């Protein structure tokens, strides 16, 4: 290595170390969590060992009952027991209460446990819970990733669709893409004529008009969402205005609707579409249009065959940024949308802060990351120099 | 047709962009309790509430602490790294650059959740330090890009000249390179501060009520009870964005003059 490149590396090293330690490793750690499954084997080591030799058909051997009693006895106050019951309950609703019941029964039980335990906890007389423990004894699992696409591993090991009332994720992905596609389309439709108009203005007028785009662009997303949150209230200015103009008699529900999500998201993301369009249009000028006109093309042909193709890179650059940002949006839908308008991000936050299921956090993050990555790779081919804009 | 329609459409869109921000101003000076227009009268009560409530003041203080720390660290690390990247062509340069700008393209929610999970393990979650580290990582790509851009217009012969005249590399960097790339560095620094000051998603994950930042406090306020104090907070944040926008425009113009001067020579 030459002296110069050694100095290069030396200068880059501090930032590289920070990014690797604070960003790459955390993301890697999270992705691993999407397939990691340590809870059951940590809390029930003996049971897992006994069940390992069991074929999963019929009832497990008597030794499994002894092992379960011993494992729970040992870990009854430990953190592992709670983590294990939460983990199993995620796979099978009600598993948690069966295990809690087992723990409560422990002191009163007498040997042989294979007889007394099923009497105290009737659910243990059927193979289901045992099969559940067996399938989850593997330290790695596909179940979070499967669940993220509404599939699950049945107690007997087959992959099946989850019950319709818990199948929410396919809908969630569809909804996320649907909202993002509409937001992107609306942004294009609003931005194109606007950018065109600003590009035709004199320099001085254009810079004032651009100020009206740049000020919201620089204003935080939260402040802009707050503005819509206030505007769309039941007693808010819009409802007051509609009533004042006697368009409606009663205040209408605007906030916590899909309409609110569209309006606020388009408002937040529109500058990302206008800015690249404007810079392309500014460079393009109207020379080509005039050339086309002088050759006798009617206006619609000038536009469709000349101007639109020339400005397409601006449309694409803006649309990709808007779409990418929409797919990962959290703050705006969380504030102005109802429960039916939430996107993937909402569930990542929900599983982190409320239902504390880090496996699902990881699985949804992984899917979102893979999707965004694929999008960037596709976009790179069309829009060189992508990723140099402010992302939020 | 289009000559009338396009301008009207464009002005409506521009109106749509700024109107919501303008509405907040009169509301923040309202003497009423309900957020509706026209306001019943004017008063400074919500600003008074903002500046007299400990929660809001602490949050503002935290935002400045985190924002300034992020700006200093991100500018330092970003400028050094950009100089290192620009210095010579070495193997793996594009990979390093891609790696360092990754925080810009990964969805913030994924970054935030991952940092929360990993930072909890090492005890960095729920602390301002954790937030500073996270914001620095998200903000440095902007510093990197702006400084790299201004380094591209920098003539390496100037550095060579200084070195040949016996200047130590650090002195030469400070006296020759830094003044010339200053507009890029300053723009990066402003962007780093703005990124941190506005950032909410990571703050939602890795702060606890004691160390809320201003956006985090606003978010909590919106979800729990809609107090009009939020409009005062929003106006304060808008004014700050304005100030940052003008500083960055001034820096950009200065940068243009500098490069223009160089071309004329």
XYZ file of C-alpha atoms in Angstrom:
657
model
C 0.000 0.000 0.000
C 1.348 3.404 -0.906
C 1.910 6.012 1.753
C -0.904 8.100 0.356
C -3.517 5.380 0.526
C -2.380 4.618 4.082
C -3.112 8.230 4.982
C -6.447 7.931 3.168
C -7.467 4.951 5.225
C -6.268 6.639 8.396
C -8.479 9.651 7.693
C -11.515 7.524 6.836
C -11.045 5.085 9.714
C -12.793 7.037 12.516
C -16.008 7.549 10.523
C -15.891 4.044 9.135
C -15.520 2.635 12.653
C -18.483 4.679 13.876
C -20.713 3.648 10.973
C -19.769 -0.022 11.289
C -20.216 -0.087 15.075
C -23.298 2.098 15.289
C -25.123 1.234 12.095
C -23.903 -1.864 10.193
C -23.608 -4.041 13.306
C -27.001 -3.000 14.746
C -28.702 -3.706 11.419
C -26.912 -7.059 11.134
C -27.836 -7.870 14.730
C -31.481 -7.092 13.969
C -31.510 -9.159 10.780
C -30.134 -12.149 12.708
C -32.898 -11.650 15.265
C -35.397 -12.279 12.456
C -34.427 -15.964 12.419
C -33.142 -16.442 15.963
C -35.171 -18.513 18.373
C -33.297 -18.985 21.646
C -36.136 -18.657 24.177
C -37.512 -22.180 24.316
C -34.213 -24.054 24.372
C -32.898 -21.626 27.012
C -35.882 -22.008 29.339
C -36.648 -25.699 28.817
C -33.287 -27.382 28.073
C -34.182 -30.806 29.464
C -37.630 -30.933 27.896
C -36.170 -29.963 24.552
C -33.636 -32.786 24.833
C -36.272 -35.381 25.640
C -38.624 -34.150 22.902
C -35.777 -34.244 20.417
C -35.917 -38.034 20.492
C -39.719 -38.023 20.164
C -41.197 -38.377 16.660
C -43.963 -35.833 17.320
C -46.738 -38.394 16.865
C -49.062 -39.268 19.728
C -48.061 -38.418 23.287
C -44.429 -37.724 24.261
C -42.570 -40.161 26.560
C -43.135 -39.918 30.305
C -39.660 -38.502 30.763
C -40.866 -35.322 29.029
C -43.253 -34.599 31.909
C -40.472 -34.986 34.455
C -38.185 -32.797 32.373
C -40.836 -30.070 32.015
C -41.487 -30.017 35.755
C -37.772 -29.796 36.465
C -37.177 -27.064 33.877
C -40.031 -24.889 35.091
C -39.120 -25.517 38.732
C -35.621 -24.285 38.012
C -36.562 -21.265 35.985
C -39.773 -20.283 37.741
C -38.563 -16.877 38.847
C -36.168 -16.392 35.993
C -36.525 -14.016 33.096
C -36.264 -16.970 30.690
C -39.622 -18.381 31.728
C -41.440 -15.183 30.799
C -39.608 -14.852 27.499
C -40.385 -18.481 26.637
C -44.106 -18.166 27.409
C -44.345 -14.959 25.356
C -42.549 -16.676 22.511
C -44.839 -19.736 22.534
C -47.948 -17.652 22.939
C -47.018 -15.787 19.761
C -47.090 -19.121 17.919
C -50.212 -20.466 19.624
C -52.660 -18.245 21.409
C -53.274 -19.663 24.890
C -49.905 -21.424 25.258
C -48.877 -18.839 27.820
C -51.765 -19.580 30.159
C -51.173 -23.338 29.892
C -47.581 -22.875 31.037
C -48.566 -20.439 33.784
C -51.081 -22.998 34.977
C -48.361 -25.630 34.951
C -46.107 -23.417 37.038
C -48.851 -22.769 39.562
C -49.591 -26.503 39.850
C -45.970 -27.488 40.504
C -45.971 -27.388 44.334
C -49.067 -29.555 44.627
C -47.930 -32.263 42.234
C -46.736 -35.698 43.172
C -44.802 -38.197 41.113
C -45.286 -39.720 38.622
C -45.722 -36.410 36.834
C -46.837 -38.130 33.639
C -50.097 -38.894 35.442
C -50.594 -35.990 37.833
C -49.564 -33.173 35.495
C -52.210 -33.840 32.795
C -54.810 -34.011 35.562
C -53.857 -30.555 36.839
C -53.375 -29.077 33.364
C -55.714 -30.844 30.922
C -54.071 -29.224 27.863
C -50.930 -31.254 28.531
C -52.889 -34.454 27.954
C -52.996 -33.662 24.223
C -49.899 -33.594 22.000
C -50.404 -29.981 20.813
C -48.359 -28.052 23.405
C -45.641 -30.692 23.262
C -45.448 -30.436 19.505
C -45.277 -26.663 19.861
C -42.321 -26.920 22.238
C -40.632 -29.400 19.931
C -40.986 -27.263 16.777
C -39.680 -24.230 18.638
C -36.714 -25.971 20.227
C -34.577 -25.201 17.203
C -32.389 -22.134 17.927
C -33.241 -20.816 14.456
C -36.718 -20.339 13.082
C -38.445 -19.160 9.943
C -41.621 -18.473 11.867
C -41.222 -14.676 12.149
C -40.512 -14.313 8.460
C -43.395 -16.632 7.628
C -45.680 -14.701 9.941
C -44.700 -11.489 8.197
C -46.350 -12.949 5.104
C -49.280 -14.464 7.038
C -47.966 -18.026 7.163
C -47.153 -20.141 10.191
C -45.687 -23.460 11.181
C -48.424 -25.740 12.480
C -47.670 -27.699 15.699
C -46.969 -30.755 13.558
C -44.390 -28.865 11.475
C -46.349 -28.116 8.288
C -46.437 -24.588 6.863
C -49.983 -23.243 6.667
C -51.893 -19.983 6.380
C -52.665 -18.277 9.686
C -56.259 -17.886 10.864
C -58.030 -15.191 8.806
C -58.516 -12.923 11.832
C -54.764 -12.756 12.491
C -53.738 -12.500 8.837
C -52.843 -8.813 8.758
C -49.455 -8.587 7.091
C -50.238 -9.286 3.434
C -52.919 -6.595 3.693
C -50.388 -4.341 5.399
C -47.860 -4.726 2.580
C -50.531 -4.203 -0.064
C -51.787 -1.115 1.745
C -48.267 0.290 2.153
C -47.571 -0.077 -1.571
C -51.009 1.141 -2.553
C -50.692 4.325 -0.484
C -47.122 4.871 -1.715
C -48.084 4.425 -5.364
C -50.972 6.876 -5.056
C -48.850 9.422 -3.186
C -46.217 9.145 -5.918
C -48.764 9.552 -8.721
C -50.428 12.540 -7.061
C -47.011 14.132 -6.508
C -46.117 13.699 -10.190
C -49.438 15.194 -11.341
C -49.101 18.189 -9.015
C -45.376 18.712 -9.485
C -45.105 18.516 -13.269
C -47.102 21.617 -14.267
C -45.811 23.488 -11.220
C -42.153 22.815 -12.014
C -42.840 23.631 -15.665
C -44.425 26.948 -14.771
C -41.591 27.922 -12.424
C -39.042 26.970 -15.092
C -40.667 29.354 -17.568
C -40.505 32.312 -15.150
C -37.733 34.889 -15.208
C -34.815 34.087 -12.901
C -35.907 36.541 -10.267
C -39.557 35.411 -10.197
C -38.481 31.768 -10.305
C -36.298 32.167 -7.236
C -39.232 33.655 -5.298
C -41.506 30.836 -6.444
C -38.842 28.290 -5.514
C -38.751 29.812 -2.037
C -42.351 28.623 -1.643
C -41.081 25.114 -2.374
C -37.886 25.331 -0.333
C -39.414 26.690 2.861
C -41.715 23.672 3.350
C -38.846 21.435 2.214
C -36.682 22.778 5.030
C -39.462 22.748 7.600
C -39.483 19.570 9.634
C -41.867 16.806 8.615
C -43.332 16.848 12.103
C -44.178 20.554 11.929
C -45.874 20.078 8.570
C -47.806 17.078 9.850
C -48.747 19.087 12.943
C -50.172 21.765 10.661
C -52.411 19.213 8.953
C -53.282 17.663 12.286
C -54.647 21.038 13.397
C -56.238 21.954 10.046
C -58.159 18.681 9.836
C -59.548 18.677 13.393
C -63.301 18.457 13.929
C -63.274 22.012 15.277
C -60.377 22.919 13.016
C -60.126 25.718 10.433
C -61.164 23.572 7.446
C -64.345 22.328 9.061
C -65.072 25.841 10.311
C -64.578 27.172 6.781
C -66.796 24.509 5.194
C -69.533 25.268 7.696
C -69.093 29.004 7.263
C -69.577 28.613 3.519
C -72.553 26.355 4.278
C -71.135 23.514 2.235
C -71.700 21.173 5.177
C -74.049 21.472 8.155
C -72.093 19.330 10.578
C -68.317 19.055 10.953
C -67.116 16.134 8.828
C -64.567 13.565 9.889
C -61.327 14.545 8.162
C -58.591 13.537 10.561
C -57.758 9.846 11.140
C -58.908 9.007 7.610
C -57.135 7.799 4.480
C -57.856 11.199 2.939
C -55.829 12.872 5.697
C -52.931 10.470 5.093
C -52.878 11.279 1.371
C -53.093 15.041 1.847
C -50.403 15.210 4.524
C -48.041 12.750 2.817
C -48.341 14.510 -0.533
C -47.681 17.809 1.224
C -44.556 16.439 2.893
C -43.170 14.715 -0.210
C -44.161 17.106 -3.017
C -40.934 19.170 -2.828
C -38.921 15.981 -3.446
C -40.729 15.690 -6.785
C -40.674 19.376 -7.726
C -36.953 19.922 -7.105
C -35.500 17.330 -9.534
C -38.185 18.144 -12.130
C -37.392 21.832 -11.912
C -33.673 21.293 -12.371
C -34.253 19.099 -15.439
C -36.762 21.547 -16.954
C -34.534 24.534 -16.252
C -31.719 22.860 -18.199
C -34.019 21.781 -21.012
C -35.413 25.228 -21.706
C -38.036 25.648 -24.398
C -35.689 25.404 -27.362
C -36.721 21.894 -28.282
C -40.400 22.775 -28.047
C -39.849 25.712 -30.370
C -37.915 23.504 -32.756
C -40.753 20.993 -32.780
C -43.279 23.779 -33.295
C -41.286 25.222 -36.183
C -41.367 21.790 -37.806
C -45.144 21.910 -37.630
C -45.942 19.688 -34.643
C -49.246 20.572 -32.944
C -48.949 21.397 -29.202
C -49.996 17.963 -27.923
C -47.366 16.331 -30.136
C -44.712 18.805 -29.042
C -45.470 17.835 -25.492
C -45.883 14.066 -25.851
C -43.073 13.385 -28.301
C -40.516 16.026 -27.335
C -40.916 17.670 -23.951
C -42.171 14.700 -21.930
C -39.352 12.307 -22.966
C -36.778 15.032 -22.321
C -38.067 15.655 -18.799
C -38.600 11.989 -17.979
C -35.350 11.699 -15.944
C -36.704 14.363 -13.595
C -40.008 12.529 -13.260
C -38.198 9.256 -12.559
C -35.715 10.719 -10.075
C -38.448 12.445 -8.094
C -40.863 9.508 -8.257
C -38.274 7.046 -6.973
C -37.353 9.267 -4.039
C -40.994 9.955 -3.198
C -41.920 6.277 -3.446
C -38.946 5.137 -1.378
C -39.668 7.652 1.347
C -43.408 6.811 1.354
C -42.805 3.112 1.826
C -40.835 3.810 5.010
C -43.078 6.586 6.335
C -44.017 6.532 9.976
C -44.715 9.897 11.558
C -47.361 11.273 9.200
C -49.682 8.232 8.943
C -49.230 7.573 12.664
C -50.487 11.071 13.485
C -53.231 11.777 10.951
C -54.307 8.271 9.910
C -56.657 5.804 11.557
C -55.712 2.229 12.409
C -56.743 1.150 8.911
C -54.283 3.607 7.312
C -51.094 2.494 9.041
C -48.098 1.278 7.102
C -45.269 -1.224 7.724
C -43.368 1.274 9.870
C -46.244 1.532 12.300
C -46.058 -2.191 12.998
C -42.291 -2.085 13.424
C -42.805 0.595 16.065
C -45.762 -1.296 17.549
C -43.808 -4.534 17.972
C -40.878 -2.625 19.487
C -42.718 -0.471 21.985
C -45.991 -2.172 22.743
C -46.118 -5.872 22.077
C -42.328 -6.320 22.558
C -41.814 -8.968 19.915
C -38.338 -8.300 18.558
C -38.536 -11.263 16.193
C -41.392 -9.560 14.334
C -39.588 -6.183 14.432
C -36.637 -7.880 12.795
C -38.690 -9.797 10.220
C -40.636 -6.718 9.088
C -37.451 -4.616 9.022
C -35.724 -7.268 6.935
C -38.548 -7.335 4.393
C -38.695 -3.540 4.205
C -34.920 -3.380 3.813
C -34.828 -6.026 1.083
C -37.592 -4.241 -0.756
C -35.935 -0.824 -0.527
C -32.606 -2.353 -1.557
C -34.156 -3.911 -4.650
C -35.802 -0.594 -5.467
C -32.501 1.277 -5.212
C -30.737 -1.251 -7.434
C -33.434 -0.898 -10.091
C -33.471 2.883 -9.723
C -29.669 3.166 -10.018
C -29.909 1.880 -13.566
C -32.311 4.647 -14.533
C -31.157 7.541 -12.379
C -27.415 7.885 -11.874
C -26.355 9.857 -8.834
C -29.350 8.790 -6.817
C -29.283 9.021 -3.070
C -27.798 12.466 -2.822
C -30.995 14.069 -1.631
C -32.305 14.714 1.826
C -34.137 11.652 3.071
C -36.626 11.683 5.913
C -55.934 27.306 -22.626
C -52.679 25.967 -21.163
C -51.384 29.522 -20.818
C -54.073 30.271 -18.280
C -54.563 26.841 -16.801
C -50.937 25.970 -16.024
C -50.146 29.146 -14.015
C -53.389 28.866 -12.036
C -52.677 25.224 -11.295
C -49.082 26.001 -10.324
C -50.064 28.826 -7.981
C -52.680 26.583 -6.355
C -50.016 23.944 -5.754
C -47.620 26.533 -4.314
C -50.433 27.816 -2.123
C -51.090 24.254 -0.959
C -47.406 23.972 -0.008
C -47.172 27.103 2.129
C -50.719 27.650 3.426
C -50.593 25.023 6.192
C -47.427 26.618 7.551
C -48.943 30.094 7.449
C -52.069 28.947 9.311
C -49.990 27.998 12.345
C -48.828 31.594 12.922
C -52.195 33.209 13.794
C -53.225 30.092 15.743
C -50.128 30.318 17.917
C -51.100 33.865 18.937
C -54.711 32.921 19.657
C -56.321 33.908 22.935
C -58.744 31.010 22.645
C -58.352 27.431 23.815
C -59.691 25.850 20.631
C -57.587 25.719 17.488
C -59.893 27.303 14.968
C -59.908 30.279 12.639
C -60.629 33.141 12.773
C -59.042 33.406 16.202
C -61.175 35.070 18.885
C -58.345 37.448 19.844
C -54.600 37.678 20.143
C -52.395 36.857 23.091
C -48.964 35.515 23.861
C -50.251 32.917 26.295
C -49.011 29.874 24.340
C -45.510 31.283 23.990
C -45.610 32.093 27.693
C -46.649 28.511 28.354
C -43.824 27.240 26.155
C -41.160 29.332 27.851
C -42.446 28.711 31.374
C -43.039 24.954 31.142
C -40.136 22.806 32.190
C -41.008 19.969 29.764
C -40.811 22.260 26.745
C -37.693 24.059 27.938
C -35.879 20.821 28.741
C -36.845 19.396 25.365
C -35.566 22.519 23.581
C -32.339 22.397 25.576
C -31.873 18.700 24.738
C -32.491 19.413 21.059
C -29.773 22.048 21.054
C -27.347 19.833 22.983
C -27.892 16.882 20.634
C -27.992 19.103 17.518
C -24.746 20.929 18.314
C -22.925 17.767 19.402
C -24.096 16.008 16.236
C -23.017 18.961 14.116
C -19.527 19.106 15.642
C -18.847 15.353 15.512
C -20.446 14.796 12.090
C -18.592 17.751 10.553
C -15.269 16.628 12.022
C -15.617 12.979 10.989
C -17.285 13.759 7.659
C -14.699 16.333 6.582
C -11.729 14.136 7.537
C -13.236 11.138 5.766
C -14.095 13.184 2.659
C -10.513 14.469 2.525
C -9.218 10.916 2.897
C -11.495 9.660 0.124
C -10.504 12.512 -2.163
C -6.763 12.191 -1.468
C -6.036 9.242 -3.707
C -7.550 6.392 -5.674
C -7.319 3.300 -3.540
C -8.885 -0.108 -3.794
C -12.348 -0.364 -2.310
C -13.013 3.369 -2.568
C -16.486 3.017 -4.086
C -17.392 0.353 -1.529
C -16.319 2.602 1.342
C -18.276 5.504 -0.080
C -21.377 3.330 -0.562
C -21.034 1.969 2.976
C -20.716 5.451 4.456
C -23.778 6.757 2.612
C -25.889 3.721 3.486
C -27.563 5.458 6.474
C -29.100 7.851 3.950
C -30.992 5.208 1.973
C -31.988 2.703 4.655
C -35.535 3.537 5.813
C -35.293 5.532 9.037
C -37.689 3.216 10.839
C -35.366 0.256 10.193
C -32.342 2.256 11.352
C -34.224 3.403 14.442
C -35.523 -0.042 15.435
C -32.120 -1.674 14.824
C -30.287 0.953 16.831
C -32.797 0.577 19.644
C -32.318 -3.211 19.788
C -28.514 -3.037 19.584
C -28.039 0.060 21.753
C -30.117 -1.527 24.540
C -27.564 -4.350 24.725
C -24.646 -1.968 25.284
C -26.589 0.477 27.464
C -26.724 3.322 24.944
C -30.510 3.337 24.565
C -32.449 5.893 26.621
C -29.565 8.315 26.796
C -28.680 11.527 25.034
C -25.347 9.939 24.122
C -27.124 7.214 22.216
C -29.155 9.832 20.366
C -26.018 11.831 19.529
C -24.339 8.691 18.139
C -27.441 7.823 16.097
C -27.902 11.354 14.749
C -24.213 11.618 13.889
C -24.438 8.444 11.821
C -27.529 9.663 9.967
C -26.116 13.178 9.435
C -22.528 12.460 8.290
C -23.455 11.342 4.755
C -24.677 14.900 4.051
C -21.410 16.361 5.328
C -19.495 13.793 3.294
C -21.349 14.659 0.083
C -21.119 18.444 0.378
C -17.446 18.380 1.386
C -16.579 15.924 -1.395
C -18.330 18.221 -3.872
C -16.313 21.238 -2.767
C -13.082 19.211 -2.715
C -13.624 18.408 -6.378
C -13.138 22.085 -7.220
C -10.029 22.263 -5.040
C -6.692 22.266 -6.876
C -4.369 19.691 -5.217
C -1.339 21.622 -6.516
C -2.007 24.255 -3.862
C -1.509 21.620 -1.168
C 1.622 20.320 -2.895
C 2.983 23.854 -3.073
C 2.440 24.409 0.638
C 4.118 21.102 1.471
C 7.078 21.854 -0.793
C 7.530 25.151 1.030
C 7.973 23.177 4.224
C 4.525 23.379 5.822
C 3.563 20.429 7.989
C 0.594 18.532 6.472
C -1.774 19.533 9.272
C -0.756 23.192 8.979
C -1.094 23.070 5.208
C -4.558 21.558 5.537
C -5.646 24.175 8.046
C -4.159 27.155 6.205
C -4.735 26.210 2.565
C -7.367 23.521 2.121
C -9.820 24.352 4.868
C -10.465 28.013 3.921
C -11.139 27.002 0.322
C -13.543 24.163 1.110
C -15.135 26.097 4.002
C -18.451 26.731 2.171
C -18.899 22.974 1.688
C -17.959 22.240 5.285
C -20.299 24.942 6.584
C -23.186 23.725 4.412
C -22.588 20.179 5.653
C -22.505 21.403 9.263
C -25.790 23.289 8.870
C -27.384 20.268 7.261
C -26.117 18.038 10.069
C -27.596 20.365 12.687
C -30.911 20.607 10.821
C -31.089 16.825 10.387
C -30.599 16.279 14.091
C -32.893 19.103 15.156
C -35.765 17.839 12.984
C -35.249 14.130 13.530
C -38.125 12.370 15.229
C -38.238 8.675 14.324
C -34.972 7.704 16.028
C -35.832 9.975 18.949
C -39.107 8.094 19.415
C -37.168 4.863 19.840
C -34.140 5.872 21.871
C -35.274 8.581 24.239
C -37.267 8.293 27.429
C -39.484 11.091 28.804
C -36.626 12.651 30.801
C -34.601 13.361 27.676
C -37.195 14.197 25.049
C -36.107 16.450 22.210
C -38.370 19.203 20.900
C -39.891 17.108 18.055
C -40.309 14.177 20.462
C -42.119 16.427 22.955
C -44.377 17.750 20.184
C -45.181 14.212 19.060
C -46.089 13.232 22.619
C -48.206 16.380 22.920
C -50.102 15.643 19.711
C -50.915 12.107 20.698
C -51.933 12.784 24.279
C -53.710 16.115 24.324
C -53.797 18.811 21.713
C -52.565 21.827 23.632
C -52.218 25.026 21.575
C -48.706 25.337 23.037
C -47.792 22.969 20.214
C -48.498 25.758 17.714
C -46.003 27.985 19.529
C -43.452 25.165 19.422
C -44.145 24.681 15.713
C -43.638 28.391 14.994
C -40.344 28.327 16.872
C -39.236 25.340 14.779
C -40.347 27.026 11.528
C -38.383 30.166 12.404
C -35.334 28.057 13.120
C -35.671 26.297 9.737
C -35.919 29.738 8.131
C -32.720 30.869 9.815
C -30.920 27.692 8.748
C -32.241 28.008 5.186
C -30.944 31.576 4.921
C -27.557 30.730 6.409
C -27.187 27.820 3.999
C -28.215 29.989 1.017
C -25.685 32.638 2.084
C -23.001 29.979 2.409
C -23.907 28.582 -1.011
C -23.666 32.012 -2.663
C -20.328 32.627 -0.984
C -19.166 29.238 -2.236
C -20.272 30.124 -5.769
C -18.364 33.401 -5.595
C -15.262 31.585 -4.389
C -15.332 29.025 -7.201
C -16.247 31.718 -9.728
C -13.224 33.730 -8.539
C -11.021 30.720 -9.053
C -12.239 30.218 -12.597
C -11.549 33.888 -13.393
C -7.979 33.588 -12.236
